[in-house]
């Protein structure tokens, strides 16, 4: 399982980066994951260009010489985006012309050694093409003239960029599924200093057979294959945050990029939460990333040995976390101490059960019989007098379990009824600890009879 390539859009403030980001993410019908703090923070979207997938990063404006606190923070964010990106779109403003700040950003990009696509925005037609010649003073062989607002020149830019992206892969459909690997891939995710490395070390201290850590496909990830109780696993952990002195206050935001990288390559994510701090906004953001990507998640409340406890302590923690993660109330929770090893080995019993549910398949006959019962007891209101709304149902994927409901008019199924169906399938077939996906499709003509 490979992670998406990261494509960062960088440039000065107000050159149109967010406009380009929105156009590209809308073109791919991506769900944009917003990190609060629009001017300073990065936004992320999983996108594709004719089947070639990538993760797009929008950044705050970059002012190389500014000493204002806000702009310094934006500069640090842009440094992070450049460091993490595989490809960079450097966006400039045609109406402003080539500025000293543009030249400084170009120098930094050359020093970073990244593949960069230089684009001049706000070229809205032939009358603006005269903006371009001065930008060739940057010494680059190609400048793309585009209008992010009107969509001009975007296809040419993205066609060339897509040549650097992995080839398109066929999406699993009915009867098809990605071949299961020999190892269960587990990612350790969470904000900095919650004990990810301590948990990794404690887990590996209990292993029966261990291979040497080998560099993963992401620059900062370490893949560690090991065996526990006869089952093969692959642990994916962030090796550490490079150049900590430079990112300073943005340490928390950096963890979002790391979570994105590891989530692309895992099946089950162990989301660590600091028991002393309780669940935070950053924990919620990272959990949201895992949910959007359809990953199975186990909530690991670490540093439990440091908490003074009474008979209601566990209940209070569970309620607080579930209240903050209502969208993930199915995720199992365990309280551990990575330092002392308390309950660490019990994580693997949860992993086994979660993986069983995450990869389970339900036969089409059994599925349709149960759905018929469910719908008969509680039909959607608009179909109450029309009979069964669904032509048939089939499971089209695992990891996560995904079900296609074929119906005459998919748009008529309300999201609240979709929630009802998800909960009903969860209870009926034992998908109690994993995410479930439902898609509504227009029934085929040959099934209309």
Tab-separated table of C-alpha atoms in Angstrom:
chain	number	residue	atom	x	y	z
A	1	UNK	CA	0.000	0.000	0.000
A	2	UNK	CA	1.653	3.203	-1.185
A	3	UNK	CA	0.969	6.698	0.079
A	4	UNK	CA	-0.213	9.456	-2.219
A	5	UNK	CA	2.363	11.857	-3.623
A	6	UNK	CA	2.219	15.262	-1.894
A	7	UNK	CA	1.833	18.359	-4.100
A	8	UNK	CA	2.281	21.705	-2.302
A	9	UNK	CA	1.128	25.080	-3.640
A	10	UNK	CA	3.442	27.829	-2.390
A	11	UNK	CA	3.822	31.534	-3.075
A	12	UNK	CA	3.358	35.026	-1.698
A	13	UNK	CA	0.060	36.083	-0.093
A	14	UNK	CA	-2.846	36.868	-2.421
A	15	UNK	CA	-1.428	35.291	-5.556
A	16	UNK	CA	-4.397	32.890	-5.839
A	17	UNK	CA	-3.144	29.763	-4.073
A	18	UNK	CA	-6.458	28.992	-2.400
A	19	UNK	CA	-8.329	29.617	-5.643
A	20	UNK	CA	-6.115	27.095	-7.425
A	21	UNK	CA	-6.457	24.674	-4.507
A	22	UNK	CA	-10.251	24.911	-4.632
A	23	UNK	CA	-10.364	24.432	-8.381
A	24	UNK	CA	-8.154	21.342	-8.314
A	25	UNK	CA	-9.933	19.752	-5.363
A	26	UNK	CA	-13.362	20.431	-6.876
A	27	UNK	CA	-12.230	18.977	-10.172
A	28	UNK	CA	-11.417	15.735	-8.341
A	29	UNK	CA	-14.566	15.933	-6.170
A	30	UNK	CA	-12.313	15.665	-3.127
A	31	UNK	CA	-13.346	16.192	0.463
A	32	UNK	CA	-11.273	19.103	1.726
A	33	UNK	CA	-9.992	18.672	5.254
A	34	UNK	CA	-9.821	22.127	6.795
A	35	UNK	CA	-7.364	22.890	9.559
A	36	UNK	CA	-8.691	25.932	11.452
A	37	UNK	CA	-6.708	29.146	11.003
A	38	UNK	CA	-7.306	29.780	7.328
A	39	UNK	CA	-4.590	32.340	6.665
A	40	UNK	CA	-1.770	30.551	8.386
A	41	UNK	CA	-2.502	26.845	8.177
A	42	UNK	CA	-2.312	24.315	5.436
A	43	UNK	CA	-5.400	22.737	3.910
A	44	UNK	CA	-5.329	19.242	2.465
A	45	UNK	CA	-7.328	17.402	-0.174
A	46	UNK	CA	-6.978	13.938	-1.668
A	47	UNK	CA	-7.220	14.580	-5.405
A	48	UNK	CA	-6.715	12.812	-8.702
A	49	UNK	CA	-5.894	13.856	-12.243
A	50	UNK	CA	-7.213	11.320	-14.750
A	51	UNK	CA	-6.818	8.555	-12.217
A	52	UNK	CA	-3.405	9.593	-10.911
A	53	UNK	CA	-3.878	10.231	-7.202
A	54	UNK	CA	-2.113	12.827	-5.066
A	55	UNK	CA	-2.623	14.849	-1.892
A	56	UNK	CA	-2.773	18.597	-2.462
A	57	UNK	CA	-1.475	20.986	0.225
A	58	UNK	CA	-2.474	24.650	0.289
A	59	UNK	CA	-0.241	26.974	2.300
A	60	UNK	CA	-0.452	30.402	3.831
A	61	UNK	CA	1.299	33.226	2.021
A	62	UNK	CA	5.079	33.286	2.109
A	63	UNK	CA	6.998	36.509	2.808
A	64	UNK	CA	10.723	35.668	3.029
A	65	UNK	CA	11.857	38.956	4.577
A	66	UNK	CA	8.991	39.641	6.952
A	67	UNK	CA	9.554	39.880	10.687
A	68	UNK	CA	5.862	40.146	11.595
A	69	UNK	CA	4.828	37.240	13.805
A	70	UNK	CA	1.932	36.173	11.580
A	71	UNK	CA	4.041	36.133	8.434
A	72	UNK	CA	6.901	34.346	10.201
A	73	UNK	CA	4.460	31.586	11.145
A	74	UNK	CA	3.201	31.402	7.560
A	75	UNK	CA	6.792	31.153	6.361
A	76	UNK	CA	7.404	28.239	8.723
A	77	UNK	CA	4.277	26.524	7.424
A	78	UNK	CA	5.514	26.935	3.863
A	79	UNK	CA	8.932	25.538	4.814
A	80	UNK	CA	7.139	22.481	6.188
A	81	UNK	CA	5.070	22.080	3.044
A	82	UNK	CA	8.198	22.288	0.884
A	83	UNK	CA	10.023	19.758	3.066
A	84	UNK	CA	7.139	17.285	2.977
A	85	UNK	CA	6.124	17.737	-0.663
A	86	UNK	CA	7.174	15.465	-3.483
A	87	UNK	CA	6.218	18.124	-6.058
A	88	UNK	CA	5.729	21.893	-5.723
A	89	UNK	CA	3.596	24.361	-7.660
A	90	UNK	CA	5.174	27.798	-7.194
A	91	UNK	CA	2.431	30.313	-7.928
A	92	UNK	CA	3.173	33.946	-8.790
A	93	UNK	CA	0.953	36.909	-9.652
A	94	UNK	CA	1.170	38.086	-13.269
A	95	UNK	CA	-0.324	41.463	-12.471
A	96	UNK	CA	2.289	42.189	-9.787
A	97	UNK	CA	5.179	41.079	-11.976
A	98	UNK	CA	8.289	39.326	-10.663
A	99	UNK	CA	8.997	40.546	-7.135
A	100	UNK	CA	12.080	40.188	-4.903
A	101	UNK	CA	10.023	37.847	-2.699
A	102	UNK	CA	9.326	35.611	-5.712
A	103	UNK	CA	13.038	35.447	-6.457
A	104	UNK	CA	13.841	34.518	-2.856
A	105	UNK	CA	11.206	31.765	-2.824
A	106	UNK	CA	12.627	30.449	-6.091
A	107	UNK	CA	16.087	30.322	-4.508
A	108	UNK	CA	14.775	28.356	-1.523
A	109	UNK	CA	13.026	25.903	-3.834
A	110	UNK	CA	16.211	25.310	-5.797
A	111	UNK	CA	18.098	24.675	-2.542
A	112	UNK	CA	15.421	22.185	-1.476
A	113	UNK	CA	16.053	20.185	-4.637
A	114	UNK	CA	12.357	19.584	-5.308
A	115	UNK	CA	10.639	19.214	-8.659
A	116	UNK	CA	8.943	22.590	-9.115
A	117	UNK	CA	6.314	23.785	-11.582
A	118	UNK	CA	6.443	27.571	-11.981
A	119	UNK	CA	3.033	29.105	-12.694
A	120	UNK	CA	1.984	32.720	-13.229
A	121	UNK	CA	-1.606	33.280	-12.179
A	122	UNK	CA	-4.225	35.874	-13.204
A	123	UNK	CA	-3.379	35.582	-16.902
A	124	UNK	CA	-7.015	35.832	-17.959
A	125	UNK	CA	-6.552	36.169	-21.704
A	126	UNK	CA	-4.290	37.395	-24.529
A	127	UNK	CA	-4.229	40.935	-23.091
A	128	UNK	CA	-2.330	39.613	-20.059
A	129	UNK	CA	0.201	37.405	-21.864
A	130	UNK	CA	2.675	40.281	-21.836
A	131	UNK	CA	3.154	39.588	-18.126
A	132	UNK	CA	5.173	36.437	-18.793
A	133	UNK	CA	8.606	37.397	-20.229
A	134	UNK	CA	9.991	38.970	-17.055
A	135	UNK	CA	9.325	35.771	-15.071
A	136	UNK	CA	11.889	33.916	-17.213
A	137	UNK	CA	14.509	35.915	-15.290
A	138	UNK	CA	14.175	33.096	-12.735
A	139	UNK	CA	16.201	30.960	-15.141
A	140	UNK	CA	13.659	28.169	-15.508
A	141	UNK	CA	12.833	26.565	-18.852
A	142	UNK	CA	9.034	26.674	-18.547
A	143	UNK	CA	6.551	29.105	-17.041
A	144	UNK	CA	2.878	28.094	-17.063
A	145	UNK	CA	0.436	30.941	-17.571
A	146	UNK	CA	-2.862	30.178	-15.862
A	147	UNK	CA	-6.031	31.690	-14.475
A	148	UNK	CA	-7.044	29.774	-11.371
A	149	UNK	CA	-10.295	31.711	-11.230
A	150	UNK	CA	-11.377	30.926	-14.791
A	151	UNK	CA	-9.616	27.591	-15.236
A	152	UNK	CA	-7.380	28.714	-18.087
A	153	UNK	CA	-4.100	26.832	-18.550
A	154	UNK	CA	-4.819	24.411	-15.683
A	155	UNK	CA	-5.051	21.333	-17.911
A	156	UNK	CA	-1.604	21.889	-19.419
A	157	UNK	CA	-0.019	22.453	-16.001
A	158	UNK	CA	-1.628	19.378	-14.470
A	159	UNK	CA	-0.980	17.135	-17.467
A	160	UNK	CA	2.740	17.831	-17.132
A	161	UNK	CA	2.692	17.493	-13.339
A	162	UNK	CA	0.813	14.189	-13.581
A	163	UNK	CA	3.755	12.668	-15.441
A	164	UNK	CA	5.541	12.652	-12.062
A	165	UNK	CA	2.668	10.894	-10.264
A	166	UNK	CA	2.290	7.106	-9.977
A	167	UNK	CA	0.203	5.529	-12.759
A	168	UNK	CA	-3.515	5.204	-12.167
A	169	UNK	CA	-4.600	2.042	-10.398
A	170	UNK	CA	-7.849	0.253	-10.988
A	171	UNK	CA	-10.360	0.915	-8.208
A	172	UNK	CA	-11.735	-2.275	-6.615
A	173	UNK	CA	-15.309	-2.914	-7.788
A	174	UNK	CA	-17.832	-5.687	-7.414
A	175	UNK	CA	-16.083	-8.978	-6.982
A	176	UNK	CA	-12.685	-7.297	-6.997
A	177	UNK	CA	-10.421	-6.482	-4.108
A	178	UNK	CA	-6.829	-5.539	-3.530
A	179	UNK	CA	-4.833	-8.636	-2.721
A	180	UNK	CA	-4.370	-8.881	1.005
A	181	UNK	CA	-0.788	-8.668	2.183
A	182	UNK	CA	0.827	-11.133	4.536
A	183	UNK	CA	1.069	-8.646	7.391
A	184	UNK	CA	-1.469	-6.474	9.180
A	185	UNK	CA	-0.293	-2.896	8.702
A	186	UNK	CA	-0.651	-0.820	11.874
A	187	UNK	CA	0.119	2.906	12.052
A	188	UNK	CA	0.914	4.784	15.254
A	189	UNK	CA	-0.637	8.238	14.926
A	190	UNK	CA	-1.230	11.173	17.242
A	191	UNK	CA	0.102	14.582	18.096
A	192	UNK	CA	3.698	14.963	19.292
A	193	UNK	CA	4.728	13.746	22.756
A	194	UNK	CA	1.814	11.389	23.356
A	195	UNK	CA	4.135	8.382	23.588
A	196	UNK	CA	4.152	6.890	20.078
A	197	UNK	CA	7.815	5.968	20.191
A	198	UNK	CA	7.512	4.636	23.753
A	199	UNK	CA	4.612	2.431	22.703
A	200	UNK	CA	6.530	1.205	19.668
A	201	UNK	CA	9.519	0.286	21.811
A	202	UNK	CA	7.357	-1.446	24.402
A	203	UNK	CA	5.537	-3.461	21.721
A	204	UNK	CA	8.790	-4.580	20.178
A	205	UNK	CA	10.034	-5.581	23.602
A	206	UNK	CA	7.258	-8.170	23.727
A	207	UNK	CA	7.755	-9.560	20.224
A	208	UNK	CA	8.659	-13.176	19.466
A	209	UNK	CA	10.457	-12.519	16.157
A	210	UNK	CA	11.658	-9.138	14.972
A	211	UNK	CA	13.286	-7.882	11.781
A	212	UNK	CA	15.543	-4.859	11.644
A	213	UNK	CA	13.705	-1.576	11.024
A	214	UNK	CA	13.846	-0.571	7.375
A	215	UNK	CA	13.107	2.839	5.867
A	216	UNK	CA	9.546	3.111	4.636
A	217	UNK	CA	8.301	4.722	1.467
A	218	UNK	CA	7.776	7.983	3.337
A	219	UNK	CA	10.837	9.963	4.236
A	220	UNK	CA	10.205	10.098	7.973
A	221	UNK	CA	8.511	6.744	8.515
A	222	UNK	CA	10.086	3.599	9.861
A	223	UNK	CA	8.523	0.252	8.970
A	224	UNK	CA	9.112	-2.511	11.482
A	225	UNK	CA	7.956	-6.022	10.611
A	226	UNK	CA	7.507	-8.341	13.586
A	227	UNK	CA	5.581	-11.382	14.788
A	228	UNK	CA	3.443	-11.684	17.901
A	229	UNK	CA	1.649	-14.894	18.911
A	230	UNK	CA	2.152	-16.322	15.451
A	231	UNK	CA	0.636	-13.364	13.581
A	232	UNK	CA	2.728	-11.141	11.279
A	233	UNK	CA	2.437	-7.382	11.631
A	234	UNK	CA	4.020	-4.286	10.146
A	235	UNK	CA	4.276	-1.266	12.450
A	236	UNK	CA	4.484	2.116	10.736
A	237	UNK	CA	5.839	4.846	12.985
A	238	UNK	CA	7.084	8.371	12.432
A	239	UNK	CA	10.829	8.353	13.003
A	240	UNK	CA	10.883	11.845	14.420
A	241	UNK	CA	10.417	15.467	13.546
A	242	UNK	CA	13.355	16.896	11.693
A	243	UNK	CA	14.660	20.402	12.318
A	244	UNK	CA	12.526	20.943	15.401
A	245	UNK	CA	14.115	24.302	16.115
A	246	UNK	CA	12.796	25.662	12.843
A	247	UNK	CA	9.208	24.564	13.202
A	248	UNK	CA	8.848	25.669	16.843
A	249	UNK	CA	5.209	26.640	17.403
A	250	UNK	CA	4.058	24.676	14.354
A	251	UNK	CA	5.060	21.334	15.873
A	252	UNK	CA	1.413	20.414	16.401
A	253	UNK	CA	0.445	21.180	12.810
A	254	UNK	CA	3.322	19.100	11.513
A	255	UNK	CA	1.682	16.009	13.004
A	256	UNK	CA	-1.221	16.363	10.572
A	257	UNK	CA	1.143	15.809	7.628
A	258	UNK	CA	2.668	12.819	9.394
A	259	UNK	CA	-0.778	11.348	10.045
A	260	UNK	CA	-1.717	11.790	6.391
A	261	UNK	CA	1.396	9.919	5.308
A	262	UNK	CA	1.007	6.964	7.628
A	263	UNK	CA	-2.758	6.666	7.123
A	264	UNK	CA	-2.217	6.194	3.391
A	265	UNK	CA	-0.224	3.051	4.122
A	266	UNK	CA	-1.999	1.352	7.014
A	267	UNK	CA	-5.096	-0.741	7.609
A	268	UNK	CA	-5.478	-0.098	11.336
A	269	UNK	CA	-4.459	3.106	13.112
A	270	UNK	CA	-3.619	3.287	16.797
A	271	UNK	CA	-4.585	6.857	17.720
A	272	UNK	CA	-2.734	7.774	20.912
A	273	UNK	CA	-4.377	10.210	23.317
A	274	UNK	CA	-2.528	11.704	26.288
A	275	UNK	CA	-4.477	10.808	29.450
A	276	UNK	CA	-3.023	13.792	31.313
A	277	UNK	CA	-4.170	16.281	28.685
A	278	UNK	CA	-7.388	14.551	27.729
A	279	UNK	CA	-8.662	14.646	24.173
A	280	UNK	CA	-7.673	17.825	22.311
A	281	UNK	CA	-8.668	19.588	19.091
A	282	UNK	CA	-5.580	18.160	17.419
A	283	UNK	CA	-6.601	14.623	18.399
A	284	UNK	CA	-10.009	15.285	16.871
A	285	UNK	CA	-8.471	16.547	13.628
A	286	UNK	CA	-6.249	13.484	13.280
A	287	UNK	CA	-9.190	11.182	14.057
A	288	UNK	CA	-11.146	12.989	11.341
A	289	UNK	CA	-8.391	12.265	8.818
A	290	UNK	CA	-8.511	8.567	9.669
A	291	UNK	CA	-12.301	8.532	9.378
A	292	UNK	CA	-12.282	10.257	5.976
A	293	UNK	CA	-9.796	7.695	4.693
A	294	UNK	CA	-11.926	4.806	5.967
A	295	UNK	CA	-9.268	3.412	8.285
A	296	UNK	CA	-10.071	1.217	11.265
A	297	UNK	CA	-9.031	3.015	14.459
A	298	UNK	CA	-8.247	1.883	17.989
A	299	UNK	CA	-8.183	4.716	20.543
A	300	UNK	CA	-5.199	4.197	22.851
A	301	UNK	CA	-5.303	6.389	25.962
A	302	UNK	CA	-1.672	6.473	27.055
A	303	UNK	CA	0.020	7.543	30.333
A	304	UNK	CA	-2.836	5.975	32.282
A	305	UNK	CA	-0.454	5.189	35.149
A	306	UNK	CA	-0.156	8.923	35.882
A	307	UNK	CA	-3.865	9.450	36.505
A	308	UNK	CA	-5.409	9.431	39.986
A	309	UNK	CA	-8.421	7.146	39.732
A	310	UNK	CA	-11.710	6.406	41.429
A	311	UNK	CA	-14.661	4.250	40.416
A	312	UNK	CA	-15.889	6.776	37.836
A	313	UNK	CA	-12.577	7.752	36.195
A	314	UNK	CA	-12.745	5.381	33.227
A	315	UNK	CA	-16.389	6.248	32.588
A	316	UNK	CA	-15.636	9.977	32.543
A	317	UNK	CA	-12.782	9.518	30.059
A	318	UNK	CA	-14.847	7.282	27.794
A	319	UNK	CA	-17.754	9.730	27.763
A	320	UNK	CA	-15.521	12.735	27.097
A	321	UNK	CA	-13.738	11.044	24.203
A	322	UNK	CA	-16.939	9.698	22.658
A	323	UNK	CA	-18.575	13.112	22.965
A	324	UNK	CA	-15.670	14.680	21.040
A	325	UNK	CA	-15.512	11.847	18.495
A	326	UNK	CA	-19.194	11.241	17.799
A	327	UNK	CA	-18.369	10.356	14.197
A	328	UNK	CA	-16.167	7.520	15.485
A	329	UNK	CA	-18.173	6.187	18.404
A	330	UNK	CA	-17.650	2.637	17.104
A	331	UNK	CA	-13.882	2.736	17.657
A	332	UNK	CA	-12.720	0.541	20.560
A	333	UNK	CA	-10.792	2.198	23.379
A	334	UNK	CA	-8.026	0.900	25.634
A	335	UNK	CA	-6.167	2.533	28.541
A	336	UNK	CA	-2.446	1.766	28.667
A	337	UNK	CA	0.923	2.872	29.936
A	338	UNK	CA	3.589	2.611	27.263
A	339	UNK	CA	6.199	3.323	29.919
A	340	UNK	CA	5.283	0.498	32.298
A	341	UNK	CA	3.745	-1.802	29.703
A	342	UNK	CA	0.356	-1.857	31.433
A	343	UNK	CA	-2.174	-3.533	29.073
A	344	UNK	CA	0.058	-2.985	26.019
A	345	UNK	CA	-0.167	-6.610	24.874
A	346	UNK	CA	-3.967	-6.425	25.101
A	347	UNK	CA	-3.881	-4.057	22.144
A	348	UNK	CA	-3.303	-7.035	19.879
A	349	UNK	CA	-6.511	-8.776	20.882
A	350	UNK	CA	-8.317	-5.619	19.761
A	351	UNK	CA	-6.272	-5.480	16.550
A	352	UNK	CA	-7.236	-9.070	15.710
A	353	UNK	CA	-10.960	-8.452	16.248
A	354	UNK	CA	-10.939	-5.125	14.415
A	355	UNK	CA	-9.063	-6.658	11.485
A	356	UNK	CA	-11.535	-9.559	11.327
A	357	UNK	CA	-14.426	-7.113	11.043
A	358	UNK	CA	-12.520	-4.812	8.679
A	359	UNK	CA	-11.940	-7.627	6.186
A	360	UNK	CA	-15.246	-9.507	6.632
A	361	UNK	CA	-17.463	-10.275	3.637
A	362	UNK	CA	-21.203	-10.910	3.702
A	363	UNK	CA	-22.769	-13.121	1.043
A	364	UNK	CA	-25.178	-11.343	-1.313
A	365	UNK	CA	-28.072	-13.682	-0.509
A	366	UNK	CA	-27.717	-13.294	3.241
A	367	UNK	CA	-27.225	-9.549	2.872
A	368	UNK	CA	-30.388	-9.061	0.792
A	369	UNK	CA	-32.510	-11.157	3.142
A	370	UNK	CA	-31.428	-9.113	6.131
A	371	UNK	CA	-31.820	-5.764	4.326
A	372	UNK	CA	-35.340	-6.777	3.291
A	373	UNK	CA	-36.194	-7.360	6.968
A	374	UNK	CA	-34.596	-4.077	8.024
A	375	UNK	CA	-36.403	-2.021	5.380
A	376	UNK	CA	-39.744	-3.743	6.018
A	377	UNK	CA	-39.577	-2.674	9.666
A	378	UNK	CA	-38.544	0.905	8.872
A	379	UNK	CA	-38.914	1.928	5.201
A	380	UNK	CA	-37.812	5.375	4.030
A	381	UNK	CA	-40.845	7.702	4.256
A	382	UNK	CA	-41.109	8.338	0.523
A	383	UNK	CA	-41.246	4.583	-0.122
A	384	UNK	CA	-43.640	3.640	2.684
A	385	UNK	CA	-46.477	2.891	0.233
A	386	UNK	CA	-44.369	1.893	-2.742
A	387	UNK	CA	-42.767	-1.308	-1.492
A	388	UNK	CA	-39.070	-2.144	-1.189
A	389	UNK	CA	-36.959	0.832	-2.393
A	390	UNK	CA	-33.843	-1.192	-3.242
A	391	UNK	CA	-33.488	-3.481	-6.226
A	392	UNK	CA	-30.679	-5.378	-4.537
A	393	UNK	CA	-27.666	-4.916	-2.268
A	394	UNK	CA	-24.150	-6.262	-2.558
A	395	UNK	CA	-20.862	-5.819	-0.720
A	396	UNK	CA	-18.381	-4.263	-3.122
A	397	UNK	CA	-15.272	-3.910	-0.947
A	398	UNK	CA	-13.576	-4.555	2.372
A	399	UNK	CA	-11.148	-2.322	4.293
A	400	UNK	CA	-13.623	-0.789	5.115
A	401	UNK	CA	-16.716	-2.923	4.444
A	402	UNK	CA	-18.545	-1.123	1.641
A	403	UNK	CA	-22.048	-1.880	0.415
A	404	UNK	CA	-23.789	-0.798	-2.790
A	405	UNK	CA	-27.565	-0.310	-2.666
A	406	UNK	CA	-29.128	-0.275	-6.133
A	407	UNK	CA	-32.182	1.963	-6.280
A	408	UNK	CA	-34.287	3.677	-8.943
A	409	UNK	CA	-33.563	7.193	-7.627
A	410	UNK	CA	-30.424	7.327	-5.437
A	411	UNK	CA	-30.872	11.046	-4.779
A	412	UNK	CA	-34.126	10.350	-2.920
A	413	UNK	CA	-32.359	8.481	-0.087
A	414	UNK	CA	-31.918	10.955	2.756
A	415	UNK	CA	-28.637	11.022	4.700
A	416	UNK	CA	-30.530	10.223	7.913
A	417	UNK	CA	-31.797	7.002	6.354
A	418	UNK	CA	-28.263	6.205	5.216
A	419	UNK	CA	-27.191	6.527	8.864
A	420	UNK	CA	-30.012	4.183	9.853
A	421	UNK	CA	-28.865	1.596	7.308
A	422	UNK	CA	-25.242	1.827	8.481
A	423	UNK	CA	-26.264	1.269	12.100
A	424	UNK	CA	-28.556	-1.597	11.097
A	425	UNK	CA	-25.816	-3.331	9.091
A	426	UNK	CA	-23.370	-2.750	11.932
A	427	UNK	CA	-25.668	-4.512	14.418
A	428	UNK	CA	-26.876	-7.239	12.067
A	429	UNK	CA	-23.469	-8.435	10.892
A	430	UNK	CA	-21.165	-7.585	13.796
A	431	UNK	CA	-19.360	-4.580	12.284
A	432	UNK	CA	-19.377	-3.034	15.738
A	433	UNK	CA	-15.830	-1.629	15.813
A	434	UNK	CA	-15.063	-0.559	12.243
A	435	UNK	CA	-16.257	2.083	9.790
A	436	UNK	CA	-18.853	1.119	7.184
A	437	UNK	CA	-19.423	2.790	3.828
A	438	UNK	CA	-22.649	2.805	1.808
A	439	UNK	CA	-23.058	3.939	-1.800
A	440	UNK	CA	-26.390	4.317	-3.586
A	441	UNK	CA	-26.400	3.481	-7.273
A	442	UNK	CA	-29.011	3.676	-9.962
A	443	UNK	CA	-30.229	0.165	-10.689
A	444	UNK	CA	-29.269	-1.421	-13.992
A	445	UNK	CA	-31.855	-1.574	-16.766
A	446	UNK	CA	-31.680	-5.332	-16.964
A	447	UNK	CA	-32.872	-5.498	-13.332
A	448	UNK	CA	-35.856	-3.196	-13.791
A	449	UNK	CA	-38.263	-5.962	-14.661
